[in-house]
Short mmCIF file of C-alpha atoms and ligand atoms in Angstrom, two decimals:
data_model
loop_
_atom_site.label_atom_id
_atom_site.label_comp_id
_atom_site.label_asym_id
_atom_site.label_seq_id
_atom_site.Cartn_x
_atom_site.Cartn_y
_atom_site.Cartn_z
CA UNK A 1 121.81 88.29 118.64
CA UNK A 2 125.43 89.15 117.65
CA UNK A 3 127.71 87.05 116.20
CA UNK A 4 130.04 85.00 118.06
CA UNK A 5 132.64 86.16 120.13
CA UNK A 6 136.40 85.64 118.79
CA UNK A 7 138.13 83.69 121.61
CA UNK A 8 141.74 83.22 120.45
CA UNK A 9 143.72 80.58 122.47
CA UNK A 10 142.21 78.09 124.64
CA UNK A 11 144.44 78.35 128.12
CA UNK A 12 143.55 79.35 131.44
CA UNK A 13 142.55 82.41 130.22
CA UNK A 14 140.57 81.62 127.34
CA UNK A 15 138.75 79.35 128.80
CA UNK A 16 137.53 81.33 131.63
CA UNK A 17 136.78 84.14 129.03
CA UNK A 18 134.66 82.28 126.63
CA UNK A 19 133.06 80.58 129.90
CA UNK A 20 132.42 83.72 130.91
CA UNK A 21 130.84 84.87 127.63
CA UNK A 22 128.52 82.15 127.41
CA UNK A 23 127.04 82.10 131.05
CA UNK A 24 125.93 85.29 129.93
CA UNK A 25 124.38 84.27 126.57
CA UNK A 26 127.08 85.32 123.95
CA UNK A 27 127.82 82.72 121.63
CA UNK A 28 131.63 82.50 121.36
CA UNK A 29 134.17 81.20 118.87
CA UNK A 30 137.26 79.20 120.29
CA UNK A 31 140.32 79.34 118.06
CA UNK A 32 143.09 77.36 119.43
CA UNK A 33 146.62 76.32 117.18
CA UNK A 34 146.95 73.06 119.51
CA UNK A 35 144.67 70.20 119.00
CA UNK A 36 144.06 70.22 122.60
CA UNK A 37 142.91 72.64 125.03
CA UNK A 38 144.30 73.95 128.55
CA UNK A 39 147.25 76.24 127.69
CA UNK A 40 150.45 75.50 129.32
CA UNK A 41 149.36 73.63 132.21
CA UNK A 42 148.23 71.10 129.87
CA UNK A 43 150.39 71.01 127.32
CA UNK A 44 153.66 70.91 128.90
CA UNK A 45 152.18 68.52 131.44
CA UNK A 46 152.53 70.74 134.94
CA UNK A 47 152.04 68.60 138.25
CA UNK A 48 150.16 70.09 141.22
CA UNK A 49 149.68 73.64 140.92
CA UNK A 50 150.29 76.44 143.16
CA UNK A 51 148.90 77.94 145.22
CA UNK A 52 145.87 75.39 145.37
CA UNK A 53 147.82 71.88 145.32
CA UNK A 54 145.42 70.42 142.71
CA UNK A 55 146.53 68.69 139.67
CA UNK A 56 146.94 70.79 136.55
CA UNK A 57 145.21 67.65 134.53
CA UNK A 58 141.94 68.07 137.36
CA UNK A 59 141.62 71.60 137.58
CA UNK A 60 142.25 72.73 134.20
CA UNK A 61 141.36 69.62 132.84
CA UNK A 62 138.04 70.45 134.53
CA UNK A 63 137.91 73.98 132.88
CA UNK A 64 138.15 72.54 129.26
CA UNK A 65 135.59 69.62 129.80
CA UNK A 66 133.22 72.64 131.18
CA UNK A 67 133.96 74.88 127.89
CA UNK A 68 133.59 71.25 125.53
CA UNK A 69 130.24 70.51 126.70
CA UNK A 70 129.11 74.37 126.82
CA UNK A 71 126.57 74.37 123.37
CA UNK A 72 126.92 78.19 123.57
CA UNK A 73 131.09 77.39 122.67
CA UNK A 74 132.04 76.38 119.51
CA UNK A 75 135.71 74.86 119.51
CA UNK A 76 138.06 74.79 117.24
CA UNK A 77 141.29 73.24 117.42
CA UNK A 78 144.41 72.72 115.12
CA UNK A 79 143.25 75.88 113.91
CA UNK A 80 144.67 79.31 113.53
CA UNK A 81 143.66 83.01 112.51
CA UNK A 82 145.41 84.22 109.21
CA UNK A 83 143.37 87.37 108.26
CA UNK A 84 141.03 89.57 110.71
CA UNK A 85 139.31 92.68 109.16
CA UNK A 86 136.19 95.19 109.41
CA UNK A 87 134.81 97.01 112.67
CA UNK A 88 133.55 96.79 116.10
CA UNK A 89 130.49 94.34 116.21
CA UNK A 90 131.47 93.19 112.94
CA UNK A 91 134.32 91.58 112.17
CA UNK A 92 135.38 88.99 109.48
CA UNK A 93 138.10 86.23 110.48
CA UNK A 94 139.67 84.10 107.78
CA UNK A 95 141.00 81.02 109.20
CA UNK A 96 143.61 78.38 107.95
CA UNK A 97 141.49 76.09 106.68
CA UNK A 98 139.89 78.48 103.98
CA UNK A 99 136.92 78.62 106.17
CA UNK A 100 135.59 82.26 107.11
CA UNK A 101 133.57 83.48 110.20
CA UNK A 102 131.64 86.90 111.19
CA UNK A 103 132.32 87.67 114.97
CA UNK A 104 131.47 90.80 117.03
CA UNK A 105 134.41 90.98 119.01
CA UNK A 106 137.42 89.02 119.45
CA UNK A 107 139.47 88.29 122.91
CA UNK A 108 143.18 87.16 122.37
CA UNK A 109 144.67 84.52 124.77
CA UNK A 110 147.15 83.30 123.26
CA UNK A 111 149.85 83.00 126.18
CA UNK A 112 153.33 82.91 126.45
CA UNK A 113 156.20 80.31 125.36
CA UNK A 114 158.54 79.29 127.86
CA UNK A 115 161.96 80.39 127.95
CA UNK A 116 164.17 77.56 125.68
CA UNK A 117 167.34 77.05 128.44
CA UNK A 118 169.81 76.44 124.95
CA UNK A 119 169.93 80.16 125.12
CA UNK A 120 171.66 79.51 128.08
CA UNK A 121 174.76 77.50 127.54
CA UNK A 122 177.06 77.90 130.14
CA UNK A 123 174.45 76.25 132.09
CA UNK A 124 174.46 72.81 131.13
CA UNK A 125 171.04 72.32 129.22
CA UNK A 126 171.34 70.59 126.18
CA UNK A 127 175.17 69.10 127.09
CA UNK A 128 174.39 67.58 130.09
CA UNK A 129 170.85 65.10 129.92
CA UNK A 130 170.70 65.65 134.15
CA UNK A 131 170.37 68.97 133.36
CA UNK A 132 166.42 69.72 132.87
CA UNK A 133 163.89 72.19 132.86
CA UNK A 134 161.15 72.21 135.63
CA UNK A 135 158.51 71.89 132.96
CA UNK A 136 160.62 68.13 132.83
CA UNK A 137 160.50 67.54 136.30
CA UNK A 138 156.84 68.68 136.19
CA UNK A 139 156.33 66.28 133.92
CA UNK A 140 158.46 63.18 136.13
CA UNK A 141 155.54 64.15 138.42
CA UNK A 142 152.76 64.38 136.45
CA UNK A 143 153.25 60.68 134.56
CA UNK A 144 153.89 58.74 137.38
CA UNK A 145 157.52 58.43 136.74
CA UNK A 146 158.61 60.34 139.90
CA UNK A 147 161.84 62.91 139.49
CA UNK A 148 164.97 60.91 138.11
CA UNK A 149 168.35 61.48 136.40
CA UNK A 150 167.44 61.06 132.41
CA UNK A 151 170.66 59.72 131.80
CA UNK A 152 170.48 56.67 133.71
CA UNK A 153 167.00 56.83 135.20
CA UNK A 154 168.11 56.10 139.11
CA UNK A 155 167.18 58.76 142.09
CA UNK A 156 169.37 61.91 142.35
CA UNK A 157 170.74 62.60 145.94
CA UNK A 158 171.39 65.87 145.19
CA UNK A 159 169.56 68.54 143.24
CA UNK A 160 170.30 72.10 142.52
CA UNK A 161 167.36 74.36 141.05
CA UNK A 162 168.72 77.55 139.31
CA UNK A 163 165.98 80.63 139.55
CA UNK A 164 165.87 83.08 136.95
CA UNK A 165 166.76 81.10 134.10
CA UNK A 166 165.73 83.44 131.24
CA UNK A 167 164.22 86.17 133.05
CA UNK A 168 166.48 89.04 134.82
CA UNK A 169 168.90 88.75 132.10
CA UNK A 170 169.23 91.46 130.19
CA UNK A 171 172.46 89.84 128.33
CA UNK A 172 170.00 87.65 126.69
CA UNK A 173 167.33 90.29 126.48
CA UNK A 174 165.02 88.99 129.37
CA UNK A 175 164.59 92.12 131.96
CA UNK A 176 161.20 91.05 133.17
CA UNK A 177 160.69 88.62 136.18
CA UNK A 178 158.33 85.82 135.35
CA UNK A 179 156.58 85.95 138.29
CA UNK A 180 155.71 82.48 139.26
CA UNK A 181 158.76 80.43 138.84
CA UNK A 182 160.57 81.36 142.70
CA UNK A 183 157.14 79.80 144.11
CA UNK A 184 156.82 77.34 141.45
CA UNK A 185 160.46 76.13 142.50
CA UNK A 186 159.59 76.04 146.12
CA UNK A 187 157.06 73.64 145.32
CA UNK A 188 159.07 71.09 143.62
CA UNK A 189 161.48 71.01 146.13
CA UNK A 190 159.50 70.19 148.66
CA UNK A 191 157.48 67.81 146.42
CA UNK A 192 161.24 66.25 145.36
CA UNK A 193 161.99 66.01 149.59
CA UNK A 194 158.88 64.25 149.85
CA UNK A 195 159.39 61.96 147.26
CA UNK A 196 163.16 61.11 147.86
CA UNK A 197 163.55 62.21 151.48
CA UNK A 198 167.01 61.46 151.73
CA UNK A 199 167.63 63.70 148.52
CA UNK A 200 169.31 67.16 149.40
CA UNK A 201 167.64 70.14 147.77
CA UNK A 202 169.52 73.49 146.99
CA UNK A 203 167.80 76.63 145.16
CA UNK A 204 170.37 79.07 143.92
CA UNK A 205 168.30 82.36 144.12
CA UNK A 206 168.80 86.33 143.14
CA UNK A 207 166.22 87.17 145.53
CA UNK A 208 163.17 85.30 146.02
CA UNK A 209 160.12 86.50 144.84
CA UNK A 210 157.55 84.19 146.53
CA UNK A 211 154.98 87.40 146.31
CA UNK A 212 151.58 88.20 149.04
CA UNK A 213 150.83 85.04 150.49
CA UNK A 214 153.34 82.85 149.04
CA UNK A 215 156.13 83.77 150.99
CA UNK A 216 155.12 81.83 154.51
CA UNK A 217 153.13 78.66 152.18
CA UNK A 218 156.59 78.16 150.23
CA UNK A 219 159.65 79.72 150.82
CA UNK A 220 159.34 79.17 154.93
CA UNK A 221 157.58 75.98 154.56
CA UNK A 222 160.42 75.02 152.32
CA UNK A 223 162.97 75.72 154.72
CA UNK A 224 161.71 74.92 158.52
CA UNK A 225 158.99 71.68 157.30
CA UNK A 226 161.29 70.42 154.59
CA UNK A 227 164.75 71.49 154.96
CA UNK A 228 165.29 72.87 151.58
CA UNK A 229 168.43 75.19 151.53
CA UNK A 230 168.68 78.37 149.24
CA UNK A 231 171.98 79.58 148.61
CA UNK A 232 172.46 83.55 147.34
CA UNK A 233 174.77 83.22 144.27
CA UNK A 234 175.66 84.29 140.99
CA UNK A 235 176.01 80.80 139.14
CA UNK A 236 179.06 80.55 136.41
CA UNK A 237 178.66 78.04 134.54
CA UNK A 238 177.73 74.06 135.46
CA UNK A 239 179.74 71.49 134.13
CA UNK A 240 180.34 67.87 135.12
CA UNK A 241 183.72 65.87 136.64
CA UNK A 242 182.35 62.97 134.60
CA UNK A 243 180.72 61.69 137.68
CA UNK A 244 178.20 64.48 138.80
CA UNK A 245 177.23 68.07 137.42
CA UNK A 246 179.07 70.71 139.35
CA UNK A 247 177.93 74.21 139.83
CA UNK A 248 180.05 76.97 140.35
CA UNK A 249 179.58 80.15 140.83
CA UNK A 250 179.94 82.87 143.47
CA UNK A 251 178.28 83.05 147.09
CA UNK A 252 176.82 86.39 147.08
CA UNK A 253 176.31 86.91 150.63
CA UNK A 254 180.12 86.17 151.80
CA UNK A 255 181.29 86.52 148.77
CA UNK A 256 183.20 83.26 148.09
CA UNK A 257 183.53 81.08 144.89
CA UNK A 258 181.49 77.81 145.38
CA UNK A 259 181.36 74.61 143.40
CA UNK A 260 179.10 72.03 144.38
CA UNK A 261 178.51 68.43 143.12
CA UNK A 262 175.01 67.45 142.22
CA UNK A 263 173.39 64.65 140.38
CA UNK A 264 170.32 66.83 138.77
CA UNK A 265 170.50 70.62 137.71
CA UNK A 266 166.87 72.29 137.23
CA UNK A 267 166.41 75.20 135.14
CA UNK A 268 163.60 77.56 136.35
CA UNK A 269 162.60 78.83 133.17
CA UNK A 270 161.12 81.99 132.76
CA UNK A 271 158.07 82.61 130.28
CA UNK A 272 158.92 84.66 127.00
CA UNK A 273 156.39 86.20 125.08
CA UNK A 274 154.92 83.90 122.54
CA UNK A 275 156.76 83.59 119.26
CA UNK A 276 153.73 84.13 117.46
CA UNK A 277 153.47 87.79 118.43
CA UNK A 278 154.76 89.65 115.56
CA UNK A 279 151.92 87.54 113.58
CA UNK A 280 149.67 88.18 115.81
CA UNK A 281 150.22 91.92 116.00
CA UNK A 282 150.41 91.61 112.21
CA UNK A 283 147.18 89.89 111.11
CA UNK A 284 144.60 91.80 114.38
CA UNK A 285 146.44 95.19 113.81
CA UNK A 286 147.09 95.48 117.69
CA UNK A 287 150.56 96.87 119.11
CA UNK A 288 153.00 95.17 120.87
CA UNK A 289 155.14 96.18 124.15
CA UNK A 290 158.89 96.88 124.02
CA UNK A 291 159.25 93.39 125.37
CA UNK A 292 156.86 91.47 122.73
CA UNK A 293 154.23 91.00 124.92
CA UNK A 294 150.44 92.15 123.52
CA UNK A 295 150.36 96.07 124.95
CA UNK A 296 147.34 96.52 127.08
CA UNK A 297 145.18 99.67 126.43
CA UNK A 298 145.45 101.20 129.73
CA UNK A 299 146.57 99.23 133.30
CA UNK A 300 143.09 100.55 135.05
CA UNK A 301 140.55 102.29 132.75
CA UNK A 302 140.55 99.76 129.77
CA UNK A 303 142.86 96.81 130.88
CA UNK A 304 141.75 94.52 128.95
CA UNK A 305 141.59 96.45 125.55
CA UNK A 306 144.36 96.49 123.21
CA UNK A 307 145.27 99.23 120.81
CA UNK A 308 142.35 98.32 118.32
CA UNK A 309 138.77 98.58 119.60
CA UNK A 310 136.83 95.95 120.01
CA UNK A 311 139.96 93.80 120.10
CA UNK A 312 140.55 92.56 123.85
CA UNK A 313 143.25 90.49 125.67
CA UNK A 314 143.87 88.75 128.50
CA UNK A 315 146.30 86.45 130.75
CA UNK A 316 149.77 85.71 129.92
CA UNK A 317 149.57 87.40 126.29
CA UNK A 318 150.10 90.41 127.92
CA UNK A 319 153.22 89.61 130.49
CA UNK A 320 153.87 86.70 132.86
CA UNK A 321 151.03 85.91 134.59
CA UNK A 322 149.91 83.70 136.83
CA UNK A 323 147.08 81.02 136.44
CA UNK A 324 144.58 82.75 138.86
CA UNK A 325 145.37 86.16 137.36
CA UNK A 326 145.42 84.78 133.61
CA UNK A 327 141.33 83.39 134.87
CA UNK A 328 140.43 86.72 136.92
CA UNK A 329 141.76 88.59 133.24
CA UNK A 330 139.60 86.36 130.94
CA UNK A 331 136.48 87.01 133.22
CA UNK A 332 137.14 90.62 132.75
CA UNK A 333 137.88 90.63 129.19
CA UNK A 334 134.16 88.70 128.76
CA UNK A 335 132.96 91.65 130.85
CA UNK A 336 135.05 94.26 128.77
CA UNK A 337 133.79 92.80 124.96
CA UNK A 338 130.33 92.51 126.53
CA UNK A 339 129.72 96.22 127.46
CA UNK A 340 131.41 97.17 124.19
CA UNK A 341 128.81 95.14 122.19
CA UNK A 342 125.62 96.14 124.72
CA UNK A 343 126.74 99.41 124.43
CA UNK A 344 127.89 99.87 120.74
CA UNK A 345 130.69 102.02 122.36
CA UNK A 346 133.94 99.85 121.26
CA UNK A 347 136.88 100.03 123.79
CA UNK A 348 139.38 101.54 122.67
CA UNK A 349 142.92 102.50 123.76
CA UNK A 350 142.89 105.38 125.94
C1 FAD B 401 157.25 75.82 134.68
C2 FAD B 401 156.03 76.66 134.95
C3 FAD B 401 155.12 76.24 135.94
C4 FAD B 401 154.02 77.03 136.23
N1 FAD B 401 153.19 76.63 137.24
C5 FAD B 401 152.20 77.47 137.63
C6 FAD B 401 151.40 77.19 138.80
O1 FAD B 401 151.60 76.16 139.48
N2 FAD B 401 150.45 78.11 139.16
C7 FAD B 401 150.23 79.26 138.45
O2 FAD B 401 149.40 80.08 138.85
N3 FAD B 401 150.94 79.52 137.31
C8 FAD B 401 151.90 78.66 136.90
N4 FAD B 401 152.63 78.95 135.77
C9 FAD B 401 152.19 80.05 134.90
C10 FAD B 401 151.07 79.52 133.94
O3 FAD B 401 151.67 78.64 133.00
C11 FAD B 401 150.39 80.70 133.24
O4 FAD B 401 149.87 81.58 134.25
C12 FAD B 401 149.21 80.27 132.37
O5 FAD B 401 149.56 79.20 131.53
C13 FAD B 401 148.71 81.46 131.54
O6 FAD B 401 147.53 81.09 130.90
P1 FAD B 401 147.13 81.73 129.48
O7 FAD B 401 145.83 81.13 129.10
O8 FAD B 401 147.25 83.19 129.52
O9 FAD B 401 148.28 81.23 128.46
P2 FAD B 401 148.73 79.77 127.99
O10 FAD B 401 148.61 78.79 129.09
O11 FAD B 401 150.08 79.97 127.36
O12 FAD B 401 147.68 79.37 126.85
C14 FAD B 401 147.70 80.02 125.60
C15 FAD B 401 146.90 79.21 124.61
O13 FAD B 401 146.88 79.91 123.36
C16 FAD B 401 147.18 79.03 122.29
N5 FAD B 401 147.84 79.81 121.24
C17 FAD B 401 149.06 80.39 121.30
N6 FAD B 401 149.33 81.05 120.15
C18 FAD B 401 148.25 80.85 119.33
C19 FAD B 401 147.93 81.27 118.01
N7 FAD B 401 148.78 82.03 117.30
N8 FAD B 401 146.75 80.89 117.49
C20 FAD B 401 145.90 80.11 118.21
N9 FAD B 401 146.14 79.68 119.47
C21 FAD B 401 147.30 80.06 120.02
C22 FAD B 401 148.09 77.98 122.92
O14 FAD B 401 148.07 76.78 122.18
C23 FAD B 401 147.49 77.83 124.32
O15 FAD B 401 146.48 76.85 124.36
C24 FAD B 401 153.77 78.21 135.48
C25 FAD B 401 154.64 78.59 134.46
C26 FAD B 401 155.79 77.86 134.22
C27 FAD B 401 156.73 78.33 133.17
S1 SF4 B 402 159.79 84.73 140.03
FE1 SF4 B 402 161.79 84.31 141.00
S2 SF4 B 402 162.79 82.84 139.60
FE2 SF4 B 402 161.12 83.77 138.47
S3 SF4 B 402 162.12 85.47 137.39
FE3 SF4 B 402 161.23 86.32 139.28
S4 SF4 B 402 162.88 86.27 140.78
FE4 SF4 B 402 163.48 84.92 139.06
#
């Protein structure tokens, strides 16, 4: 039997890999820094998920309790990886606590970290407390609370969601689109119209990228079922009158200056590559991409291999992803580390 398999980070992704691993007999190791599993969904607290409308807490929730009571999975938690050396099918890991471990492989999972919206100023977040994040109003969701103003708790009437908020940018360094967040923001606002049905909803868009099937579930559903309205603009800054935030900025399609009152500003933050990266690239020898994401192998022949072999990596590591991607990726990195260790022929960068 070889030794365990190296699962590092214990989100969507990992989970489903180390799942994966064990339903076909591999014993796995599950490294997570966070004393609790489920990734992002979890941890920042996300609401009802698209495209499938269950709650993060239920369907990833379900994921973890799967991987917890799986005797093939050992988990650790609060734990990290400081020193990873040897070959394929046998690798030593030195972890924070002191402890070492032999594994055969290792599988790294290790996500993304969303986009901070201080880097951001002229936009209002951290001036302005009714100017949030829609991890926040995820969270208003997801406790019960329901979506309110922070400064003085009551029920905006208006809302304005900003796309793109650290993504597209290359001022700040952000070129990539993060992938999720136009459908992500069509959700809320119809879950905020719902809610608060006398509550006007504005998105102030680029272009909307509600991708494949998305576009009729959430960006028409949002318009013609729940009367959101998207605006085309390049947004200036958002201040406040003292009395409500005000956005201005320019309507791109007639190409007028707008300002508009609101009583909650939403950030749609984009997802940056973790901030552990350069340790991570540091301490499994694997190469990064000019962005600071983990640099994939090959996109078709070895997608799931990195630039050391038997070193494999999946889900939002490697670029914003979404959840059903970041699971289809940890599947096929179990599949990947598998046929390298059934084989003895490590993947390697190609
Ligand atoms: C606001 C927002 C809402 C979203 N909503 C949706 C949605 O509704 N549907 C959807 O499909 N997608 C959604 N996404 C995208 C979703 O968050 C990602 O697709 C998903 O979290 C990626 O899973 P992952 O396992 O690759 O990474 P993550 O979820 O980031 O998990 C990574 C795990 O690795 C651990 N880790 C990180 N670094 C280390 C380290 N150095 N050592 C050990 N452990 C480490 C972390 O603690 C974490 O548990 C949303 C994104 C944002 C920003
Ligand atoms: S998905 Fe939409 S909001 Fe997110 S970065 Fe891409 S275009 Fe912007």
């Amino acid at each position: 039997m070889n030794d365990p398999v190296l699962v590092l980070g214990g989100g969507p992704a990992g989970l489903s890999a180390a799942h994966a691993l064990a339903a076909a007999g591999q014993n796995v190791l599950l490294v997570d820094k966070e004393n609790v599993l489920g990734g992002a969904p979890i941890l920042s607290g996300y609401a009802k998920l698209v495209p499938s409308g269950e709650w993060a807490k239920d369907a990833i929730g379900g994921m973890v309790d799967r991987v917890r009571a799986d005797p093939r999975i050992e988990v650790l938690t609060g734990e990290r990886v400081m020193r990873f050396d040897g070959n394929p099918g046998a690798f030593n890991v030195a972890l924070g606590s002191g402890a070492t471990r032999a594994v055969s492989a290792a599988i790294l999972c290790t996500g993304f970290t969303h986009f901070d919206s201080v880097n951001k100023p002229e936009w209002g977040f951290g001036t302005y407390p009714d100017v949030v994040t829609t991890t926040q109003v995820e969270q208003m969701i997801s406790s019960g609370r329901g979506v309110h103003c922070p400064s003085d708790g009551r029920k905006p009437a208006r809302v304005a969601i900003l796309l793109c908020v650290g993504s597209r940018d290359r001022q700040i360094g952000r070129e990539w689109c993060s992938k999720i967040c136009c459908t992500v923001s069509s959700n809320l606002a119809m879950e905020i119209r719902e809610e608060i049905p006398e509550c006007s909803v504005y998105i102030y868009y680029m272009d909307i990228r509600t991708f494949g099937l998305y576009e009729d579930k959430y960006y028409w559903e949002s318009q013609e079922k729940h009367h959101v309205k998207y605006i085309k603009a390049r947004i200036a800054e958002v201040t406040s009158n003292g009395d409500r935030l005000i956005v201005k900025g320019e309507d791109t399609l007639v190409k007028r200056p707008i300002t508009i009152p609101f009583d909650l500003v939403v950030h749609a933050i984009g997802m940056d590559p973790n901030v552990d990266n350069m340790t991570i690239s540091a301490v499994f020898d694997v190469q990064l991409e000019k962005h600071g994401y983990l640099a994939k192998a090959s996109s078709y022949s070895a997608m799931c291999g990195t630039s050391r072999p038997g070193v494999f990596t999946a889900g939002a590591a490697t670029g914003p992803e979404t959840i059903d991607d970041s699971i289809a990726q940890g599947q096929a990195a179990a599949m990947a580390a598998l046929a390298s260790l059934r084989t003895g022929l490590p993947q390697a960068a190609e």
